[in-house]
Short mmCIF file of C-alpha atoms and ligand atoms in Angstrom, two decimals:
data_model
loop_
_atom_site.label_atom_id
_atom_site.label_comp_id
_atom_site.label_asym_id
_atom_site.label_seq_id
_atom_site.Cartn_x
_atom_site.Cartn_y
_atom_site.Cartn_z
CA MET F 37 32.14 -12.74 -0.54
CA ASN F 38 32.91 -16.57 0.33
CA LEU F 39 32.57 -19.06 -2.08
CA LYS F 40 28.75 -20.02 -0.63
CA ALA F 41 27.66 -16.91 -1.30
CA ILE F 42 29.20 -16.70 -4.94
CA LEU F 43 27.48 -20.25 -5.38
CA ALA F 44 23.93 -18.50 -4.16
CA ILE F 45 24.11 -15.80 -6.09
CA ALA F 46 24.94 -18.02 -9.11
CA LEU F 47 22.04 -20.15 -8.21
CA CYS F 48 19.61 -17.42 -7.82
CA LYS F 49 20.43 -15.48 -11.11
CA LEU F 50 20.15 -18.97 -12.73
CA LEU F 51 16.94 -19.79 -11.44
CA ARG F 52 15.60 -16.65 -12.01
CA LEU F 53 16.67 -16.64 -15.46
CA LEU F 54 15.17 -20.37 -16.10
CA SER F 55 11.66 -19.01 -14.46
CA ARG F 56 11.26 -15.96 -16.78
CA LEU F 57 12.10 -18.24 -19.63
CA LEU F 58 9.33 -20.03 -18.30
CA GLY F 59 6.95 -16.70 -18.66
CA ARG F 60 6.68 -16.57 -14.86
CA GLY F 61 7.08 -13.93 -12.41
CA GLY F 62 8.96 -16.14 -10.19
CA THR F 63 10.45 -13.25 -7.68
CA ALA F 64 10.50 -15.45 -4.35
CA MET F 65 11.49 -18.94 -5.40
CA PRO F 66 15.28 -17.90 -6.52
CA GLY F 67 16.05 -16.39 -3.52
CA ARG F 68 14.29 -19.18 -1.37
CA TRP F 69 17.00 -21.38 -2.56
CA ALA F 70 19.55 -18.54 -2.51
CA LEU F 71 18.99 -18.32 1.38
CA LYS F 72 19.26 -22.50 2.08
CA LEU F 73 23.04 -22.19 0.79
CA CYS F 74 23.64 -19.02 2.27
CA PRO F 75 21.36 -17.71 4.87
CA ASP F 76 22.88 -14.00 5.44
CA LEU F 77 23.05 -13.56 1.78
CA LEU F 78 21.07 -10.36 1.97
CA ALA F 79 22.77 -9.19 4.94
CA ARG F 80 26.38 -9.52 2.38
CA LEU F 81 24.81 -7.59 -0.59
CA SER F 82 22.97 -5.15 1.25
CA LYS F 83 25.75 -4.13 3.82
CA ASN F 84 26.95 -0.66 1.55
CA VAL F 85 23.65 0.16 0.23
CA LYS F 86 21.33 2.95 1.86
CA THR F 87 17.83 1.76 1.81
CA VAL F 88 14.51 2.61 3.04
CA VAL F 89 11.93 0.14 4.06
CA ILE F 90 8.08 0.80 3.64
CA THR F 91 5.94 -1.70 5.64
CA GLY F 92 2.26 -0.53 7.60
CA THR F 93 -0.81 -2.17 6.45
CA ASN F 94 -1.95 -0.09 3.63
CA GLY F 95 -0.20 2.23 1.44
CA LYS F 96 2.94 0.57 1.27
CA THR F 97 3.05 0.12 -2.97
CA THR F 98 1.81 3.70 -3.70
CA SER F 99 4.04 5.00 -0.94
CA ALA F 100 7.26 3.20 -2.68
CA ARG F 101 6.42 4.49 -6.16
CA ILE F 102 6.66 7.93 -4.87
CA VAL F 103 9.63 7.34 -3.08
CA GLU F 104 11.07 5.64 -5.78
CA GLN F 105 10.19 8.66 -8.02
CA ALA F 106 11.91 11.01 -5.56
CA PHE F 107 15.25 8.99 -6.16
CA ARG F 108 15.03 9.75 -9.82
CA GLU F 109 14.14 12.82 -9.54
CA GLN F 110 17.58 13.57 -7.40
CA GLY F 111 19.45 11.47 -10.16
CA LEU F 112 20.07 8.20 -7.48
CA SER F 113 20.90 4.73 -8.61
CA TYR F 114 18.85 2.24 -6.69
CA LEU F 115 17.24 -0.90 -6.85
CA ALA F 116 13.51 -1.65 -5.64
CA ASN F 117 11.02 -5.02 -5.61
CA ARG F 118 8.31 -3.62 -7.96
CA SER F 119 6.74 -6.71 -7.85
CA GLY F 120 5.21 -7.15 -4.60
CA ALA F 121 7.88 -9.94 -3.60
CA ASN F 122 8.15 -8.42 -0.20
CA LEU F 123 9.46 -11.50 2.07
CA LEU F 124 12.63 -12.14 2.78
CA SER F 125 13.22 -14.07 -0.30
CA GLY F 126 11.57 -11.60 -2.62
CA VAL F 127 13.74 -9.36 -1.52
CA THR F 128 16.72 -11.00 -1.64
CA THR F 129 16.38 -12.24 -5.81
CA GLU F 130 16.37 -8.31 -6.04
CA PHE F 131 19.49 -7.72 -4.53
CA VAL F 132 20.98 -10.68 -5.97
CA MET F 133 19.38 -9.45 -9.88
CA ASN F 134 21.30 -5.95 -8.77
CA CYS F 135 24.80 -7.57 -8.43
CA THR F 136 27.44 -8.74 -10.00
CA LEU F 137 28.36 -12.64 -10.03
CA GLY F 138 31.08 -11.90 -7.77
CA GLY F 139 28.62 -10.06 -5.35
CA LYS F 140 29.07 -6.46 -6.32
CA MET F 141 26.41 -4.28 -5.76
CA LYS F 142 25.85 -2.37 -9.28
CA LYS F 143 23.10 0.47 -7.21
CA GLU F 144 23.93 2.53 -4.09
CA TYR F 145 19.95 3.20 -2.93
CA ALA F 146 17.19 0.46 -2.31
CA VAL F 147 13.14 1.08 -1.93
CA ILE F 148 12.28 -1.75 -0.23
CA GLU F 149 8.33 -2.55 0.72
CA CYS F 150 8.13 -5.32 3.38
CA ASP F 151 5.01 -7.19 4.62
CA GLU F 152 4.33 -6.13 8.07
CA ALA F 153 5.21 -10.28 9.02
CA ALA F 154 8.08 -10.43 7.16
CA THR F 155 9.77 -7.65 8.86
CA VAL F 156 11.48 -9.39 11.85
CA LYS F 157 13.76 -11.55 9.34
CA VAL F 158 14.20 -8.91 6.91
CA PHE F 159 15.20 -5.86 8.97
CA PRO F 160 18.33 -7.40 10.60
CA GLN F 161 19.87 -8.37 7.24
CA LEU F 162 18.79 -5.23 5.73
CA ARG F 163 20.00 -2.54 7.78
CA PRO F 164 17.61 0.27 6.76
CA GLN F 165 18.61 3.55 6.87
CA VAL F 166 14.97 4.80 7.19
CA VAL F 167 11.75 2.63 7.91
CA ILE F 168 8.32 4.20 7.13
CA VAL F 169 4.96 2.93 8.89
CA THR F 170 2.37 3.81 7.06
CA ASN F 171 -0.25 2.76 9.37
CA LEU F 172 -1.83 -0.32 11.16
CA PHE F 173 -4.93 -1.08 10.57
CA ARG F 174 -6.78 -4.79 10.86
CA ASP F 175 -6.08 -6.83 8.25
CA GLN F 176 -6.44 -10.36 7.09
CA LEU F 177 -6.91 -11.75 10.69
CA ASP F 178 -6.09 -15.40 9.85
CA ARG F 179 -2.91 -14.64 8.36
CA PHE F 180 -1.31 -12.26 11.17
CA GLY F 181 -3.77 -12.35 14.31
CA GLU F 182 -4.59 -9.39 16.27
CA VAL F 183 -3.16 -5.84 14.94
CA THR F 184 -1.66 -5.73 18.40
CA HIS F 185 0.59 -8.91 17.03
CA THR F 186 1.74 -7.01 13.79
CA LEU F 187 2.28 -4.15 15.81
CA GLY F 188 4.83 -6.16 17.92
CA ASN F 189 6.47 -7.77 14.70
CA ILE F 190 7.58 -3.94 13.66
CA ARG F 191 8.70 -3.51 17.33
CA THR F 192 10.99 -6.64 17.49
CA ALA F 193 12.27 -6.14 13.72
CA LEU F 194 12.84 -2.42 14.30
CA GLU F 195 14.54 -3.20 18.00
CA SER F 196 17.24 -5.28 15.47
CA VAL F 197 18.20 -1.64 14.03
CA PRO F 198 18.16 0.89 16.70
CA GLU F 199 20.15 3.05 14.28
CA ALA F 200 17.58 3.42 11.41
CA THR F 201 15.06 6.55 11.47
CA ILE F 202 11.53 5.65 11.71
CA CYS F 203 8.96 7.43 9.81
CA LEU F 204 5.90 7.37 11.81
CA ASN F 205 1.79 8.34 10.83
CA ALA F 206 1.56 10.68 14.00
CA ASP F 207 -2.48 10.15 13.39
CA CYS F 208 -2.17 6.44 14.00
CA SER F 209 -2.04 5.99 17.91
CA LEU F 210 -0.88 1.99 16.92
CA CYS F 211 1.93 3.15 15.03
CA SER F 212 2.91 5.99 16.76
CA SER F 213 2.94 3.83 20.05
CA LEU F 214 6.63 2.45 18.45
CA ALA F 215 8.15 5.80 19.46
CA LEU F 216 6.95 5.01 22.94
CA SER F 217 9.94 1.79 23.50
CA LEU F 218 12.16 2.25 20.77
CA PRO F 219 15.94 4.17 21.35
CA ASN F 220 14.99 4.86 16.98
CA ARG F 221 15.26 8.49 16.33
CA ALA F 222 11.48 9.22 14.77
CA VAL F 223 10.03 11.16 12.87
CA TYR F 224 6.34 11.86 12.17
CA PHE F 225 3.93 12.70 9.41
CA GLY F 226 0.15 13.32 9.70
CA LEU F 227 -3.15 15.45 8.58
CA GLU F 228 -3.69 18.24 10.76
CA GLN F 229 -7.12 19.55 11.49
CA GLY F 230 -7.75 21.81 8.49
CA ALA F 231 -6.66 19.09 6.06
CA VAL F 232 -9.24 16.84 6.92
CA PRO F 233 -12.84 16.78 5.86
CA SER F 234 -15.69 18.17 7.84
CA ARG F 235 -17.46 14.53 8.17
CA ALA F 236 -19.17 12.67 11.16
CA LYS F 237 -16.49 10.79 12.95
CA ALA F 238 -16.41 7.17 11.49
CA ALA F 239 -17.79 4.39 12.89
CA LEU F 240 -15.21 2.16 12.07
CA SER F 241 -11.90 1.84 14.55
CA ASP F 242 -9.51 -0.81 14.77
CA ALA F 243 -7.83 1.26 17.89
CA THR F 244 -10.82 2.33 20.43
CA HIS F 245 -8.97 2.33 23.53
CA CYS F 246 -5.06 3.86 24.72
CA ILE F 247 -2.77 1.23 24.37
CA ARG F 248 -1.32 2.54 27.47
CA CYS F 249 -3.50 1.99 29.70
CA LYS F 250 -6.78 0.63 27.79
CA THR F 251 -8.63 4.07 28.43
CA GLU F 252 -10.76 5.10 26.02
CA TYR F 253 -9.51 8.05 23.46
CA GLU F 254 -10.90 11.21 22.92
CA TYR F 255 -10.60 12.50 19.14
CA ASP F 256 -10.42 16.62 18.44
CA TYR F 257 -11.07 15.45 14.68
CA VAL F 258 -10.69 11.77 12.78
CA SER F 259 -9.63 11.59 9.21
CA TYR F 260 -10.58 8.08 8.30
CA GLY F 261 -10.81 4.70 10.39
CA HIS F 262 -9.04 5.38 13.68
CA LEU F 263 -6.69 8.02 12.07
CA GLY F 264 -6.76 11.33 13.55
CA GLY F 265 -6.14 13.94 16.47
CA PHE F 266 -6.45 11.15 19.27
CA ARG F 267 -5.57 11.64 23.29
CA CYS F 268 -6.01 9.73 26.14
CA PRO F 269 -7.51 11.47 29.14
CA LYS F 270 -5.75 9.42 31.72
CA CYS F 271 -2.39 8.99 30.73
CA GLY F 272 -1.70 11.89 28.36
CA TYR F 273 -0.61 9.69 25.29
CA ALA F 274 -1.52 11.87 22.59
CA ARG F 275 -0.80 12.23 18.97
CA HIS F 276 2.56 13.55 18.22
CA ALA F 277 2.64 16.96 16.80
CA ALA F 278 3.75 15.99 12.51
CA ASP F 279 7.26 17.18 11.02
CA TYR F 280 5.89 16.85 7.79
CA ALA F 281 2.12 17.94 8.00
CA VAL F 282 -0.46 18.25 5.81
CA THR F 283 -1.62 21.46 6.95
CA GLU F 284 -5.00 22.39 3.92
CA LEU F 285 -7.11 20.13 1.65
CA ILE F 286 -7.06 23.12 -1.07
CA GLU F 287 -8.50 21.12 -4.11
CA GLN F 288 -9.88 17.16 -4.35
CA ARG F 289 -10.28 15.87 -7.79
CA SER F 290 -11.11 13.10 -9.57
CA SER F 291 -7.37 12.98 -10.51
CA GLY F 292 -5.68 13.82 -7.84
CA SER F 293 -5.16 16.43 -5.11
CA THR F 294 -3.54 20.43 -4.34
CA VAL F 295 -2.63 20.12 -0.41
CA ALA F 296 -0.96 22.95 1.31
CA VAL F 297 1.94 21.04 3.54
CA SER F 298 4.52 22.04 6.26
CA ILE F 299 7.78 20.42 5.73
CA ARG F 300 9.46 20.85 9.37
CA GLY F 301 7.41 24.33 9.46
CA GLU F 302 8.16 25.57 5.96
CA LYS F 303 4.86 26.17 4.10
CA GLN F 304 4.76 24.22 0.67
CA ILE F 305 2.18 23.79 -1.94
CA ALA F 306 1.96 20.43 -3.10
CA GLU F 307 0.49 18.58 -6.19
CA ILE F 308 -0.60 14.74 -5.67
CA ASN F 309 -0.97 12.74 -8.96
CA LEU F 310 -3.16 10.35 -7.23
CA PRO F 311 -6.83 11.13 -5.83
CA ALA F 312 -8.27 10.31 -2.22
CA LEU F 313 -7.63 11.03 0.88
CA TYR F 314 -5.49 7.72 1.70
CA ASN F 315 -3.37 9.30 -1.11
CA VAL F 316 -2.38 12.39 0.96
CA TYR F 317 -1.45 10.13 3.77
CA ASN F 318 0.96 8.04 1.54
CA ALA F 319 2.24 10.89 -0.52
CA ILE F 320 3.49 13.18 3.07
CA GLY F 321 4.92 9.89 4.46
CA ALA F 322 6.67 9.41 1.53
CA LEU F 323 8.02 12.54 1.00
CA ALA F 324 9.20 12.59 4.63
CA ALA F 325 10.91 9.49 3.99
CA SER F 326 12.61 10.78 1.05
CA VAL F 327 13.82 13.86 2.47
CA GLU F 328 14.84 11.76 5.17
CA MET F 329 17.17 9.97 2.96
CA GLY F 330 18.79 13.14 1.83
CA VAL F 331 16.80 13.85 -1.54
CA GLU F 332 16.28 17.43 -1.78
CA LYS F 333 12.64 19.06 -0.54
CA GLU F 334 12.15 20.31 -4.27
CA LYS F 335 13.16 17.40 -5.27
CA ALA F 336 10.84 15.19 -3.48
CA LEU F 337 7.80 17.78 -3.73
CA HIS F 338 7.99 17.69 -7.30
CA ALA F 339 8.06 13.55 -7.20
CA LEU F 340 4.52 14.06 -5.57
CA ALA F 341 3.36 15.99 -8.76
CA VAL F 342 4.92 13.33 -11.58
CA PHE F 343 4.90 9.48 -9.71
CA LYS F 344 2.56 7.43 -11.45
CA GLY F 345 0.31 4.57 -9.33
CA GLY F 346 1.73 1.42 -8.29
CA PHE F 347 0.36 -1.86 -9.65
CA GLY F 348 -3.49 -1.86 -9.44
CA ARG F 349 -3.33 1.04 -6.80
CA MET F 350 -5.45 4.07 -8.43
CA GLU F 351 -4.12 2.57 -11.44
CA ALA F 352 -5.86 4.05 -14.31
CA PHE F 353 -6.48 2.34 -18.29
CA GLN F 354 -7.83 3.26 -20.96
CA LEU F 355 -10.22 0.84 -22.19
CA GLY F 356 -11.70 1.58 -25.86
CA ARG F 357 -13.53 4.96 -24.38
CA ALA F 358 -13.87 4.27 -20.90
CA ASP F 359 -11.72 5.76 -18.26
CA VAL F 360 -10.43 2.42 -15.64
CA ARG F 361 -9.07 2.76 -12.02
CA MET F 362 -8.11 -0.15 -10.36
CA MET F 363 -8.20 0.06 -6.86
CA LEU F 364 -7.30 -2.64 -4.78
CA ILE F 365 -9.14 -3.32 -1.76
CA LYS F 366 -8.31 -5.67 1.13
CA ASN F 367 -9.61 -4.18 4.41
CA PRO F 368 -12.24 -2.17 5.98
CA ALA F 369 -10.77 0.56 6.39
CA GLY F 370 -8.87 0.75 3.19
CA CYS F 371 -12.29 -0.57 1.12
CA ASN F 372 -13.93 2.51 3.10
CA GLN F 373 -11.63 5.19 1.30
CA VAL F 374 -11.79 3.36 -2.13
CA ILE F 375 -16.00 3.87 -1.30
CA ASP F 376 -14.96 7.46 -0.54
CA TYR F 377 -13.20 8.19 -3.59
CA LEU F 378 -16.37 6.76 -5.37
CA GLU F 379 -18.75 9.12 -3.65
CA GLY F 380 -16.28 12.10 -4.92
CA LEU F 381 -16.84 11.15 -8.45
CA ARG F 382 -19.08 13.53 -10.34
CA ASN F 383 -19.25 11.07 -13.90
CA ARG F 384 -21.67 7.84 -14.20
CA PHE F 385 -19.52 4.78 -13.77
CA VAL F 386 -20.12 0.93 -13.77
CA LEU F 387 -18.23 -0.70 -10.61
CA VAL F 388 -16.68 -4.28 -10.73
CA ILE F 389 -15.98 -5.57 -7.44
CA CYS F 390 -14.22 -9.17 -7.54
CA LEU F 391 -13.67 -11.17 -3.93
CA ASN F 392 -11.34 -13.83 -3.73
CA ASP F 393 -10.25 -16.09 -0.60
CA ARG F 394 -6.63 -17.17 -1.42
CA GLY F 395 -3.99 -17.73 1.12
CA ALA F 396 -2.87 -13.85 0.04
CA ASP F 397 -6.18 -12.19 0.49
CA GLY F 398 -7.04 -13.69 3.54
CA THR F 399 -9.14 -16.73 3.80
CA ASP F 400 -12.07 -15.09 5.68
CA VAL F 401 -13.89 -12.81 3.34
CA SER F 402 -16.40 -12.11 6.83
CA TRP F 403 -14.45 -7.98 6.64
CA ILE F 404 -16.74 -7.29 3.86
CA TRP F 405 -19.73 -6.77 6.65
CA ASP F 406 -17.26 -3.85 8.44
CA ALA F 407 -16.83 -2.25 5.32
CA GLU F 408 -19.19 0.74 4.61
CA PHE F 409 -20.83 -0.53 1.49
CA GLU F 410 -24.33 0.83 2.31
CA ARG F 411 -22.69 4.05 1.68
CA LEU F 412 -23.19 3.47 -2.36
CA ASN F 413 -27.01 4.04 -1.72
CA SER F 414 -26.30 7.32 -1.88
CA ILE F 415 -24.96 7.82 -4.97
CA ALA F 416 -26.95 4.64 -6.75
CA GLY F 417 -27.95 7.08 -9.30
CA ARG F 418 -24.37 7.42 -10.65
CA ILE F 419 -23.81 3.79 -10.41
CA GLU F 420 -24.83 2.55 -14.00
CA LYS F 421 -24.30 -0.87 -12.93
CA ILE F 422 -22.83 -3.31 -10.42
CA ILE F 423 -21.08 -6.67 -11.33
CA VAL F 424 -19.35 -9.05 -8.87
CA SER F 425 -16.99 -11.69 -9.05
CA GLY F 426 -13.82 -13.94 -8.03
CA ASP F 427 -14.07 -17.12 -6.17
CA ARG F 428 -16.66 -15.68 -3.62
CA ALA F 429 -19.16 -13.49 -5.84
CA GLN F 430 -22.19 -14.75 -4.23
CA ASP F 431 -20.94 -13.66 -0.69
CA MET F 432 -20.06 -10.14 -1.94
CA ARG F 433 -23.90 -9.73 -3.45
CA VAL F 434 -25.62 -10.92 -0.47
CA ARG F 435 -23.15 -8.36 0.97
CA LEU F 436 -24.68 -5.75 -1.26
CA LYS F 437 -28.09 -6.89 -0.71
CA TYR F 438 -27.79 -6.22 2.85
CA ALA F 439 -26.67 -2.98 2.09
CA GLY F 440 -29.95 -2.16 0.41
CA ILE F 441 -28.51 -2.48 -3.53
CA PRO F 442 -31.31 -3.87 -5.46
CA ASP F 443 -30.55 -7.32 -6.57
CA ALA F 444 -31.82 -6.56 -10.27
CA SER F 445 -29.17 -3.82 -10.50
CA ILE F 446 -26.48 -6.50 -9.44
CA THR F 447 -24.65 -9.08 -12.23
CA VAL F 448 -22.35 -11.73 -11.24
CA GLU F 449 -19.85 -12.48 -13.77
CA HIS F 450 -17.03 -15.35 -12.89
CA ASP F 451 -15.28 -15.30 -16.36
CA TYR F 452 -12.83 -11.98 -16.07
CA GLU F 453 -12.38 -12.01 -20.23
CA LYS F 454 -16.34 -11.93 -20.42
CA ILE F 455 -16.44 -8.89 -18.21
CA VAL F 456 -13.32 -6.78 -19.44
CA SER F 457 -15.31 -7.55 -22.96
CA SER F 458 -18.45 -6.64 -22.38
CA LEU F 459 -16.89 -3.07 -20.66
CA GLU F 460 -15.35 -2.29 -23.73
CA THR F 461 -17.86 -0.62 -25.40
CA LEU F 462 -19.08 1.49 -22.68
CA GLU F 463 -18.58 5.13 -22.29
CA THR F 464 -19.25 5.75 -18.82
CA ASP F 465 -15.90 5.44 -16.21
CA ILE F 466 -14.99 2.00 -15.24
CA CYS F 467 -13.98 1.23 -11.34
CA LEU F 468 -12.57 -1.90 -10.16
CA MET F 469 -12.38 -3.27 -6.70
CA PRO F 470 -10.74 -6.67 -7.07
CA THR F 471 -8.96 -8.22 -3.53
CA TYR F 472 -5.23 -9.49 -4.30
CA THR F 473 -5.13 -12.42 -6.05
CA ALA F 474 -8.18 -10.72 -8.48
CA THR F 475 -6.02 -8.05 -9.13
CA LEU F 476 -3.52 -10.29 -10.49
CA GLU F 477 -5.60 -11.96 -12.52
CA LEU F 478 -8.36 -8.99 -13.57
CA ARG F 479 -5.10 -6.78 -14.13
CA GLU F 480 -3.76 -9.38 -16.99
CA VAL F 481 -7.12 -9.36 -18.90
CA MET F 482 -7.04 -5.60 -18.67
CA VAL F 483 -3.50 -5.11 -19.67
CA ARG F 484 -4.35 -7.08 -22.70
CA HIS F 485 -7.23 -5.57 -23.70
CA CYS F 486 -5.48 -2.03 -23.30
CA GLY F 487 -2.06 -2.59 -23.91
CA GLY F 488 0.79 -2.56 -21.28
CA LYS F 489 3.36 -4.13 -18.96
CA GLN F 490 3.26 -7.63 -17.31
CA PHE F 491 3.84 -7.06 -13.07
CA TRP F 492 7.25 -8.53 -13.27
CA GLU F 493 8.62 -5.92 -15.72
CA GLY F 494 7.55 -3.52 -13.46
ZN1 ZN L 623 -3.77 6.22 28.15
#
């Protein structure tokens, strides 16, 4: 380490300490200042750290928590950017917090969640061993532009690290196309036809036409959105066989799933400690990455059965006598998966939807019109009431009204404290669906009422 790097480390540690003393999360700011002093600080620190990076539209946080659990099962010493600071600055802060003042790393491994747009800056410094691309969906259009632009970002980032193994979602025609033009070793994960609940083809697709020749894809099966057994009838681009495959959904419960998996042809049964189909994807992707990082299969499988959901991602709380699930929503595909989960619930529940339109949410809330809230009508008998909140509560109310939900069953309440207090005496289940910035605020109130950790404590 040269003098500049040492000074940058000291400054970063000091700023982080100050921001914690002031009671702030402050994970990005210290790293930003450190990088101003020493622009290649992350490259210097991460040089001998074996790193797995998780990127993609949906499922980053949950996948990262599963990989972490697998690392713990294997007894590896690792660091992780658990607080959602997933840009270059936040990742740098995390590395600095795990090194000595002289710049010597205290951990051998790292589990890093990386924003898709930040991959171009982060990858060349971090030089990961393994990269998971979970999936690509239309998300926060005003921030990232077209989904193909996001795909281009990830491709450029991967071009800088040809030695990295990429774990690609075989069922996503967008992200598995990365293997067509990159020299990286690719492994695939996905759901086989037997693991997909038989349901009519989903109406919503973010990728209807072949990424190579623009011909409309044909599908053998669709799991959700544009994910499934796709094939182009003209150029032959098609779903790649999955090395890590879920072959059968044996049981789906409100608390988790039991599935049959095939790990490079070897059959196993896996318990997944979170409900909903999208978490089956997160589980198989994280399993693939963990094994590729050197975790033993048995330990990686055990991790699926015992990991805990990440911040606001199917996170469970106990509020009085009510079971609460907090499920972050941020785009149509992810939101439809939460609605899928609601459809599968057997108990009566109260639904709280919090819609914000701040920077991190995407300032354009028109995506709610693409999410299938109409499907709530089929389970109206089990919905006790719906509370809408957040900066754009009225937009959400209008959306539900157009979906055919009677206005009388919808309450608008902006004060989270009042909402949580009113729920405290209930005995029905509670489902919370906040957008990203609403998750931060609503979760703080929930934590205060239920007891728990603040987010920067991980
Ligand atoms: Zn084609």
